[in-house]
MMTF fields as JSON, N, C-alpha, C and O atoms, coordinates in Angstrom:
{
  "mmtfVersion": "1.0.0",
  "mmtfProducer": "UNKNOWN",
  "numBonds": 527,
  "numAtoms": 528,
  "numGroups": 132,
  "numChains": 1,
  "numModels": 1,
  "chainsPerModel": [1],
  "groupsPerChain": [132],
  "chainIdList": ["A"],
  "bondAtomList": [4, 2, 8, 6, 12, 10, 16, 14, 20, 18, 24, 22, 28, 26, 32, 30, 36, 34, 40, 38, 44, 42, 48, 46, 52, 50, 56, 54, 60, 58, 64, 62, 68, 66, 72, 70, 76, 74, 80, 78, 84, 82, 88, 86, 92, 90, 96, 94, 100, 98, 104, 102, 108, 106, 112, 110, 116, 114, 120, 118, 124, 122, 128, 126, 132, 130, 136, 134, 140, 138, 144, 142, 148, 146, 152, 150, 156, 154, 160, 158, 164, 162, 168, 166, 172, 170, 176, 174, 180, 178, 184, 182, 188, 186, 192, 190, 196, 194, 200, 198, 204, 202, 208, 206, 212, 210, 216, 214, 220, 218, 224, 222, 228, 226, 232, 230, 236, 234, 240, 238, 244, 242, 248, 246, 252, 250, 256, 254, 260, 258, 264, 262, 268, 266, 272, 270, 276, 274, 280, 278, 284, 282, 288, 286, 292, 290, 296, 294, 300, 298, 304, 302, 308, 306, 312, 310, 316, 314, 320, 318, 324, 322, 328, 326, 332, 330, 336, 334, 340, 338, 344, 342, 348, 346, 352, 350, 356, 354, 360, 358, 364, 362, 368, 366, 372, 370, 376, 374, 380, 378, 384, 382, 388, 386, 392, 390, 396, 394, 400, 398, 404, 402, 408, 406, 412, 410, 416, 414, 420, 418, 424, 422, 428, 426, 432, 430, 436, 434, 440, 438, 444, 442, 448, 446, 452, 450, 456, 454, 460, 458, 464, 462, 468, 466, 472, 470, 476, 474, 480, 478, 484, 482, 488, 486, 492, 490, 496, 494, 500, 498, 504, 502, 508, 506, 512, 510, 516, 514, 520, 518, 524, 522],
  "bondOrderList": [1, 1, 1, 1, 1, 1, 1, 1, 1, 1, 1, 1, 1, 1, 1, 1, 1, 1, 1, 1, 1, 1, 1, 1, 1, 1, 1, 1, 1, 1, 1, 1, 1, 1, 1, 1, 1, 1, 1, 1, 1, 1, 1, 1, 1, 1, 1, 1, 1, 1, 1, 1, 1, 1, 1, 1, 1, 1, 1, 1, 1, 1, 1, 1, 1, 1, 1, 1, 1, 1, 1, 1, 1, 1, 1, 1, 1, 1, 1, 1, 1, 1, 1, 1, 1, 1, 1, 1, 1, 1, 1, 1, 1, 1, 1, 1, 1, 1, 1, 1, 1, 1, 1, 1, 1, 1, 1, 1, 1, 1, 1, 1, 1, 1, 1, 1, 1, 1, 1, 1, 1, 1, 1, 1, 1, 1, 1, 1, 1, 1, 1],
  "groupList": [{"groupName": "UNK", "atomNameList": ["N", "CA", "C", "O"], "elementList": ["N", "C", "C", "O"], "formalChargeList": [0, 0, 0, 0], "bondAtomList": [1, 0, 2, 1, 3, 2], "bondOrderList": [1, 1, 2], "singleLetterCode": "X", "chemCompType": "L-PEPTIDE LINKING"}],
  "groupTypeList": [0, 0, 0, 0, 0, 0, 0, 0, 0, 0, 0, 0, 0, 0, 0, 0, 0, 0, 0, 0, 0, 0, 0, 0, 0, 0, 0, 0, 0, 0, 0, 0, 0, 0, 0, 0, 0, 0, 0, 0, 0, 0, 0, 0, 0, 0, 0, 0, 0, 0, 0, 0, 0, 0, 0, 0, 0, 0, 0, 0, 0, 0, 0, 0, 0, 0, 0, 0, 0, 0, 0, 0, 0, 0, 0, 0, 0, 0, 0, 0, 0, 0, 0, 0, 0, 0, 0, 0, 0, 0, 0, 0, 0, 0, 0, 0, 0, 0, 0, 0, 0, 0, 0, 0, 0, 0, 0, 0, 0, 0, 0, 0, 0, 0, 0, 0, 0, 0, 0, 0, 0, 0, 0, 0, 0, 0, 0, 0, 0, 0, 0, 0],
  "groupIdList": [1, 2, 3, 4, 5, 6, 7, 8, 9, 10, 11, 12, 13, 14, 15, 16, 17, 18, 19, 20, 21, 22, 23, 24, 25, 26, 27, 28, 29, 30, 31, 32, 33, 34, 35, 36, 37, 38, 39, 40, 41, 42, 43, 44, 45, 46, 47, 48, 49, 50, 51, 52, 53, 54, 55, 56, 57, 58, 59, 60, 61, 62, 63, 64, 65, 66, 67, 68, 69, 70, 71, 72, 73, 74, 75, 76, 77, 78, 79, 80, 81, 82, 83, 84, 85, 86, 87, 88, 89, 90, 91, 92, 93, 94, 95, 96, 97, 98, 99, 100, 101, 102, 103, 104, 105, 106, 107, 108, 109, 110, 111, 112, 113, 114, 115, 116, 117, 118, 119, 120, 121, 122, 123, 124, 125, 126, 127, 128, 129, 130, 131, 132],
  "secStructList": [7, 7, 1, 6, 6, 2, 2, 2, 2, 2, 2, 2, 2, 2, 2, 2, 2, 2, 2, 2, 2, 2, 2, 2, 2, 2, 2, 6, 7, 1, 1, 7, 7, 1, 2, 2, 2, 2, 2, 2, 2, 2, 2, 2, 2, 2, 2, 2, 2, 2, 2, 6, 6, 6, 7, 1, 7, 2, 2, 2, 2, 2, 2, 2, 2, 2, 2, 2, 2, 2, 2, 2, 2, 2, 2, 2, 2, 2, 2, 6, 1, 7, 7, 2, 2, 2, 2, 2, 2, 2, 7, 2, 2, 2, 2, 2, 2, 2, 2, 2, 2, 2, 2, 2, 2, 2, 2, 2, 2, 2, 2, 2, 2, 2, 2, 2, 2, 2, 2, 2, 2, 2, 2, 2, 2, 2, 2, 2, 2, 2, 6, 7],
  "xCoordList": [15.317, 14.512, 13.926, 13.217, 13.874, 13.19, 11.48, 10.535, 11.382, 9.919, 9.358, 8.143, 9.965, 8.896, 8.219, 8.915, 7.081, 6.188, 5.539, 4.738, 5.766, 4.903, 3.56, 2.596, 3.316, 1.849, 1.135, 0.054, 1.505, 0.944, 0.537, -0.554, 2.194, 1.753, 0.93, 0.022, 0.447, -0.321, -1.409, -2.398, -1.687, -2.854, -3.647, -4.796, -2.983, -3.436, -3.333, -3.962, -2.75, -3.051, -4.185, -4.523, -4.708, -5.91, -7.519, -8.534, -7.146, -7.93, -8.168, -9.223, -7.185, -7.334, -7.99, -8.684, -7.57, -8.132, -9.837, -10.724, -10.003, -11.15, -12.315, -13.311, -11.871, -12.254, -12.623, -13.659, -11.263, -11.501, -12.195, -12.36, -12.855, -13.425, -14.789, -15.784, -14.852, -16.315, -16.809, -17.997, -15.621, -16.353, -16.715, -17.556, -15.998, -16.115, -17.799, -18.639, -17.943, -19.342, -20.328, -21.25, -19.934, -20.843, -21.171, -22.213, -20.164, -20.051, -20.42, -20.652, -20.498, -21.395, -20.014, -20.193, -19.148, -17.727, -16.909, -16.09, -17.016, -15.842, -15.138, -14.405, -14.634, -12.832, -12.469, -13.428, -11.202, -10.95, -10.284, -9.353, -11.231, -10.935, -10.247, -10.638, -9.098, -8.391, -7.796, -7.224, -7.863, -7.602, -5.739, -5.351, -5.003, -3.735, -3.347, -2.546, -4.115, -3.989, -4.43, -3.722, -5.379, -6.079, -5.042, -4.712, -4.384, -3.732, -2.697, -2.586, -1.762, -0.759, -1.031, -0.591, -2.044, -2.674, -2.98, -3.084, -3.161, -3.9, -2.411, -2.289, -1.428, -0.194, 0.512, 0.85, 0.671, 1.247, 0.698, 1.321, -0.729, -1.546, -1.403, -1.293, -1.447, -1.409, 0.162, 0.453, 1.231, 2.153, 2.871, 3.749, 2.161, 2.48, 1.802, 2.627, 0.565, 0.061, 0.297, -0.452, 1.37, 2.237, 3.237, 3.689, 3.65, 5.084, 4.93, 5.546, 3.752, 3.475, 3.037, 3.055, 2.705, 2.06, 3.175, 3.058, 4.533, 5.625, 5.292, 5.624, 4.719, 4.11, 5.21, 5.3, 6.094, 6.664, 8.094, 8.477, 8.956, 10.464, 11.38, 11.065, 12.433, 13.403, 13.139, 12.837, 13.312, 13.407, 12.468, 12.755, 11.094, 9.693, 9.836, 9.353, 10.686, 10.268, 11.283, 10.99, 12.509, 13.212, 12.948, 13.283, 12.175, 11.305, 10.528, 10.458, 9.595, 8.588, 9.017, 8.497, 10.04, 10.761, 11.254, 11.291, 11.526, 11.793, 11.006, 11.346, 9.933, 8.374, 7.992, 7.808, 7.808, 7.672, 8.328, 7.909, 9.398, 10.878, 9.944, 9.624, 9.804, 9.49, 7.73, 7.285, 7.09, 5.402, 5.546, 4.495, 6.587, 6.426, 6.579, 5.535, 7.505, 7.773, 6.636, 6.42, 5.773, 4.996, 3.75, 2.911, 3.755, 2.16, 2.573, 1.603, 3.883, 3.955, 3.511, 2.901, 4.256, 3.778, 2.537, 2.27, 1.441, 0.284, -0.847, -1.706, -0.18, -0.913, -0.052, -0.395, 0.658, 1.085, -0.095, -0.291, -0.642, -1.27, -2.476, -3.029, -3.482, -4.486, -4.743, -4.04, -5.726, -6.193, -6.601, -7.635, -5.935, -6.515, -7.595, -8.537, -7.391, -8.308, -9.194, -10.212, -9.564, -10.838, -11.654, -12.827, -11.032, -11.201, -12.07, -13.023, -11.189, -11.794, -13.028, -14.106, -12.759, -13.97, -15.466, -16.602, -14.971, -16.269, -17.262, -18.484, -16.145, -17.385, -16.458, -15.269, -17.283, -16.594, -15.806, -15.01, -16.541, -16.204, -15.167, -14.693, -14.416, -12.771, -11.873, -11.016, -12.379, -11.884, -12.049, -11.172, -13.025, -13.893, -13.103, -12.667, -12.829, -11.755, -10.484, -9.999, -9.794, -8.377, -8.518, -7.506, -9.24, -8.919, -9.383, -8.973, -10.438, -10.69, -9.343, -9.026, -8.759, -7.457, -6.577, -6.091, -6.26, -4.876, -5.046, -4.233, -6.675, -7.113, -6.901, -6.492, -7.177, -7.178, -5.867, -5.644, -5.088, -3.508, -2.819, -2.268, -2.828, -2.586, -3.296, -2.697, -4.223, -4.878, -4.316, -4.141, -3.994, -2.99, -1.784, -1.238, -1.194, 0.407, 0.487, 1.461, 0.076, -0.057, -0.143, 0.476, -1.329, -1.783, -0.423, 0.181, 0.191, 1.003, 2.445, 3.417, 2.611, 3.54, 3.775, 4.899, 2.718, 2.617, 2.699, 3.255, 1.938, 2.247, 3.538, 3.958, 4.354, 5.529, 6.716, 7.682, 6.291, 7.499, 6.522, 7.3, 5.574, 5.574, 6.311, 7.145, 6.234, 6.57, 8.132, 8.531, 8.736, 10.203, 10.737, 11.646, 9.848, 9.953, 9.858, 10.849, 8.893, 8.523, 10.205, 10.754, 10.447, 11.458, 12.95, 13.929, 12.883, 14.115, 14.152, 15.035, 12.709, 12.857, 13.253, 13.953, 12.926, 12.876, 15.084, 15.809, 15.307, 16.851, 17.55, 18.721, 16.771, 17.761, 17.281, 18.044, 16.177, 15.93, 16.935, 17.631, 16.78, 17.633, 19.155, 19.478, 20.207, 21.194, 21.799, 22.902, 20.561, 20.916, 20.634, 20.718],
  "yCoordList": [15.23, 13.935, 13.466, 12.611, 13.666, 13.312, 14.159, 13.625, 15.721, 15.664, 15.125, 15.293, 14.509, 14.097, 12.772, 11.792, 12.72, 11.152, 11.785, 11.085, 13.102, 13.418, 13.686, 13.106, 14.336, 14.424, 13.521, 13.668, 12.031, 11.09, 10.573, 10.326, 10.459, 10.168, 10.539, 9.709, 12.148, 12.755, 12.609, 12.779, 12.371, 12.316, 10.528, 10.465, 9.615, 8.301, 8.532, 7.692, 9.389, 8.998, 9.972, 10.005, 10.82, 11.622, 10.88, 10.926, 10.162, 9.19, 7.998, 7.91, 7.246, 6.348, 6.779, 6.034, 8.169, 8.155, 8.385, 8.081, 9.029, 9.068, 8.178, 8.242, 7.22, 5.792, 5.194, 4.861, 5.271, 4.582, 5.194, 4.508, 6.528, 6.931, 7.014, 7.182, 6.89, 6.338, 5.034, 4.86, 3.745, 2.385, 2.426, 1.608, 3.669, 3.381, 3.696, 2.944, 4.857, 5.484, 4.653, 4.472, 3.853, 2.785, 1.48, 0.825, 1.286, 0.163, 0.468, -0.475, 1.717, 2.356, 2.348, 2.248, 2.396, 2.72, 4.083, 4.188, 4.957, 5.932, 5.967, 6.791, 5.19, 5.016, 5.228, 5.602, 5.037, 4.847, 3.348, 2.881, 2.899, 1.455, 1.408, 1.716, 0.847, 0.131, 1.734, 1.632, 2.926, 3.985, 3.866, 4.205, 3.585, 3.313, 2.59, 2.75, 1.541, -0.053, 0.352, 0.106, 0.88, 1.419, 2.256, 1.865, 3.368, 4.501, 3.805, 4.264, 2.727, 2.014, 1.285, 1.392, 0.544, -0.111, 0.784, 0.431, 1.805, 2.506, 3.328, 3.296, 3.943, 4.26, 3.166, 3.519, 2.178, 0.844, 0.756, 0.581, 0.936, 0.739, 1.894, 1.841, 2.853, 4.162, 3.884, 3.782, 3.766, 3.753, 2.828, 3.13, 1.617, 0.204, 1.007, 1.34, 1.326, 1.821, 3.08, 3.313, 4.281, 5.073, 4.311, 4.348, 3.493, 2.884, 2.187, 2.329, 1.325, 0.419, 1.363, 1.048, 2.25, 3.46, 4.983, 6.062, 3.926, 5.126, 6.69, 7.424, 7.184, 8.394, 8.954, 10.146, 7.891, 8.677, 8.375, 7.33, 9.629, 9.84, 9.105, 8.708, 8.756, 8.36, 9.158, 8.562, 10.461, 11.299, 10.486, 9.756, 10.786, 10.681, 9.104, 8.795, 8.233, 6.954, 6.671, 5.876, 7.468, 7.228, 7.959, 7.51, 9.35, 9.656, 9.062, 9.193, 8.009, 7.006, 5.815, 5.291, 5.516, 4.498, 5.027, 4.277, 5.982, 6.788, 6.929, 6.677, 7.299, 7.619, 6.247, 5.869, 5.3, 4.29, 3.251, 2.343, 3.787, 3.087, 4.1, 3.527, 5.2, 6.018, 5.653, 5.989, 5.083, 4.924, 3.739, 3.545, 2.795, 1.638, 2.316, 2.435, 2.771, 3.57, 4.517, 4.52, 5.472, 5.987, 5.476, 5.937, 4.302, 3.45, 2.608, 2.132, 2.408, 1.715, 2.831, 2.705, 4.215, 5.355, 5.338, 5.217, 5.565, 5.385, 4.67, 5.07, 3.105, 2.206, 1.982, 0.965, 2.477, 2.743, 3.789, 3.542, 4.567, 5.478, 4.919, 5.564, 3.726, 3.1, 2.55, 1.559, 2.733, 2.278, 0.757, 0.636, -0.455, -1.492, -2.107, -2.642, -1.993, -2.48, -1.755, -2.406, -0.452, 0.134, -0.651, -0.99, -0.882, -0.974, -2.934, -3.472, -3.351, -4.955, -4.558, -5.153, -3.636, -3.933, -3.413, -3.544, -2.696, -2.209, -3.016, -2.884, -4.266, -5.228, -5.862, -5.615, -6.786, -7.943, -7.301, -7.826, -5.81, -5.072, -5.025, -5.006, -4.988, -4.57, -5.894, -5.993, -6.817, -8.4, -8.843, -9.277, -8.675, -8.847, -8.243, -8.915, -6.691, -5.848, -6.276, -6.379, -6.59, -6.989, -8.747, -9.054, -9.408, -10.539, -10.639, -11.588, -9.618, -9.701, -9.059, -9.316, -8.315, -7.552, -8.657, -8.869, -9.46, -10.183, -11.406, -11.901, -11.612, -12.62, -12.038, -12.714, -11.062, -10.563, -9.933, -9.187, -10.161, -10.071, -11.043, -11.174, -11.815, -13.239, -13.811, -14.206, -13.732, -13.912, -13.401, -13.96, -11.985, -11.09, -11.635, -11.297, -12.577, -12.409, -13.727, -13.406, -14.757, -15.638, -15.085, -15.352, -14.106, -13.134, -12.853, -13.5, -12.192, -10.606, -11.545, -10.93, -12.554, -13.276, -13.922, -13.965, -14.502, -15.016, -14.062, -14.353, -12.675, -11.718, -11.503, -11.17, -11.787, -11.028, -11.794, -11.347, -13.097, -14.372, -14.081, -13.581, -14.277, -14.172, -12.8, -12.896, -11.455, -10.721, -10.622, -9.961, -11.306, -11.763, -12.502, -12.153, -13.947, -14.875, -13.744, -13.551, -13.127, -12.377, -11.371, -11.34, -10.807, -9.829, -10.605, -10.076, -11.999, -12.698, -13.328, -13.605, -13.401, -14.315, -12.907, -13.104, -11.837, -10.405, -10.049, -9.741, -10.298, -10.484, -11.922, -12.077, -12.544, -13.83, -13.449, -13.904, -12.699, -12.975, -11.597, -11.592, -10.39, -9.526, -9.999, -9.788, -10.639, -11.362, -12.506, -12.922, -12.69, -14.243, -13.641, -14.304],
  "zCoordList": [-3.822, -3.96, -3.456, -3.988, -2.456, -0.961, -0.852, -0.271, -1.629, -1.553, -2.862, -2.969, -3.896, -4.621, -4.27, -4.006, -4.261, -3.729, -2.572, -1.951, -2.139, -0.626, -1.437, -0.938, -2.425, -2.932, -2.928, -2.358, -3.656, -3.431, -2.123, -1.608, -1.618, -0.095, 0.167, 0.121, 0.697, 1.544, 0.812, 1.525, -0.295, -1.006, -0.453, -0.015, -0.569, -0.276, 1.198, 1.841, 1.874, 3.323, 4.012, 5.195, 2.812, 3.045, 2.875, 3.569, 1.522, 1.181, 2.386, 3.014, 2.558, 3.613, 5.191, 5.883, 5.534, 6.752, 6.503, 7.3, 5.12, 4.805, 4.941, 5.662, 3.937, 4.184, 5.872, 6.448, 6.23, 7.601, 8.436, 9.445, 8.497, 9.115, 8.51, 9.215, 7.11, 7.068, 7.418, 7.688, 7.43, 7.637, 8.925, 9.299, 10.159, 11.204, 11.435, 11.93, 10.98, 10.766, 10.708, 11.503, 9.12, 9.058, 9.688, 9.653, 10.204, 11.256, 12.665, 13.421, 13.098, 14.556, 15.29, 16.503, 15.063, 15.887, 15.856, 14.943, 16.598, 16.845, 16.596, 17.142, 15.595, 15.367, 13.756, 13.081, 13.049, 11.777, 12.016, 12.674, 11.163, 11.121, 9.251, 8.125, 9.877, 8.293, 7.675, 6.589, 8.156, 7.211, 7.066, 5.948, 7.706, 7.147, 6.285, 5.364, 6.701, 5.681, 4.46, 3.483, 4.336, 3.068, 2.478, 1.359, 2.927, 2.694, 2.005, 0.868, 2.276, 2.176, 0.402, -0.742, 1.187, -0.568, -1.344, -2.519, -1.12, -2.312, -2.748, -3.973, -2.169, -2.33, -3.315, -4.445, -2.98, -3.651, -5.11, -6.157, -4.878, -6.447, -7.573, -8.798, -6.738, -7.564, -8.068, -9.26, -6.86, -7.774, -8.976, -9.784, -8.77, -9.581, -10.874, -11.725, -11.115, -12.202, -12.765, -13.714, -12.398, -12.994, -13.455, -14.6, -12.418, -13.19, -14.697, -15.753, -14.257, -16.033, -16.785, -17.975, -16.598, -17.68, -18.159, -18.739, -17.259, -17.408, -17.254, -18.185, -16.242, -15.604, -14.624, -14.333, -14.114, -13.033, -13.459, -13.984, -13.103, -13.196, -12.662, -11.54, -13.045, -11.956, -10.401, -9.367, -10.522, -9.286, -8.451, -7.502, -9.059, -8.388, -7.574, -6.485, -8.53, -8.388, -7.041, -6.147, -7.078, -5.837, -4.352, -3.256, -4.662, -3.585, -2.751, -1.528, -3.877, -3.203, -2.432, -1.447, -3.076, -2.545, -1.148, -0.173, -1.105, 0.474, 1.344, 2.5, 1.096, 1.643, 1.774, 2.931, 0.73, 1.613, 2.697, 3.414, 2.464, 3.495, 5.196, 6.237, 4.98, 6.216, 6.702, 7.8, 5.879, 6.065, 6.971, 7.581, 7.296, 8.178, 9.353, 9.994, 9.805, 11.129, 11.702, 12.914, 10.674, 10.766, 11.137, 11.91, 10.37, 10.812, 12.307, 12.898, 12.915, 13.99, 15.204, 16.266, 14.356, 15.443, 16.122, 17.318, 14.555, 14.663, 15.757, 16.543, 15.203, 16.101, 17.439, 18.043, 17.845, 19.218, 19.955, 21.145, 19.549, 19.878, 20.026, 20.917, 19.486, 19.677, 20.346, 20.541, 21.05, 22.228, 21.935, 21.278, 22.328, 22.025, 22.645, 22.06, 24.178, 25.24, 24.963, 25.197, 24.475, 24.672, 23.3, 23.459, 22.105, 21.009, 21.217, 20.653, 22.19, 21.977, 23.067, 23.055, 23.861, 25.11, 24.373, 24.827, 22.906, 22.337, 21.74, 21.682, 21.111, 20.704, 19.783, 19.583, 19.225, 18.219, 16.653, 15.875, 16.677, 15.276, 15.214, 14.078, 16.159, 16.376, 15.909, 15.031, 16.791, 16.375, 14.8, 14.053, 14.605, 13.038, 12.02, 11.086, 12.161, 11.349, 11.122, 9.996, 12.372, 12.616, 11.776, 11.146, 11.771, 11.475, 10.273, 9.605, 9.621, 8.146, 7.353, 6.192, 8.121, 7.472, 7.359, 6.248, 8.381, 8.409, 7.113, 6.333, 7.357, 6.374, 4.717, 3.773, 4.698, 2.892, 2.746, 1.792, 3.533, 3.307, 2.924, 1.831, 3.88, 3.565, 2.017, 1.016, 2.167, 0.267, -0.907, -1.989, -0.458, -1.681, -2.011, -3.061, -1.134, -0.587, -1.73, -2.41, -2.165, -3.338, -4.948, -5.978, -4.561, -6.204, -6.198, -7.053, -5.603, -5.867, -5.912, -6.349, -5.623, -5.883, -6.995, -7.496, -7.509, -8.86, -10.131, -11.19, -9.787, -10.446, -10.809, -11.917, -9.454, -9.406, -10.187, -10.805, -9.933, -10.602, -12.601, -13.413, -12.97, -14.553, -14.771, -15.671, -14.158, -14.22, -14.784, -15.743, -14.075, -13.874, -14.955, -15.707, -14.966, -16.372, -17.512, -18.216, -17.673, -18.721, -19.415, -20.516, -18.28, -18.233, -18.458, -18.984, -17.926, -18.689, -20.222, -21.033, -20.17, -21.623, -22.547, -23.541, -22.317, -23.143, -23.3, -24.245, -21.986, -21.933, -22.789, -23.135, -22.91, -23.484, -24.786, -25.638, -25.367, -26.862, -27.382, -28.397, -26.326, -26.884, -27.219, -28.388, -26.341, -26.248, -27.463, -27.816, -27.795, -28.529, -29.789, -30.822]
}
């Protein structure tokens, strides 16, 4: 079951790295800007979309859950390889990118939380209607 989800993880990673490199080139920085974060967001969005459309088997969902859990240590290892001091010396673009990413993430938390609560409320109502 571990193998399932690897293709989706790989596609997300490749697209994220490509977009991060493209952003770096557009901003005049010789670095990948946010590629790993883009990959994670892409993985989450695609997985959520496929779940909503019932396109993922239970085995695939378990595989994706495993690889999603493995992704955090991978991100930490990748971040440890980054030369933060060189990025900060490179100019304000690195600082702006970091602040923007954090601000964007904080802005998404209430939105995602609200959606999650609404989904839980709907599921609770459906369960109550079925048991009545």
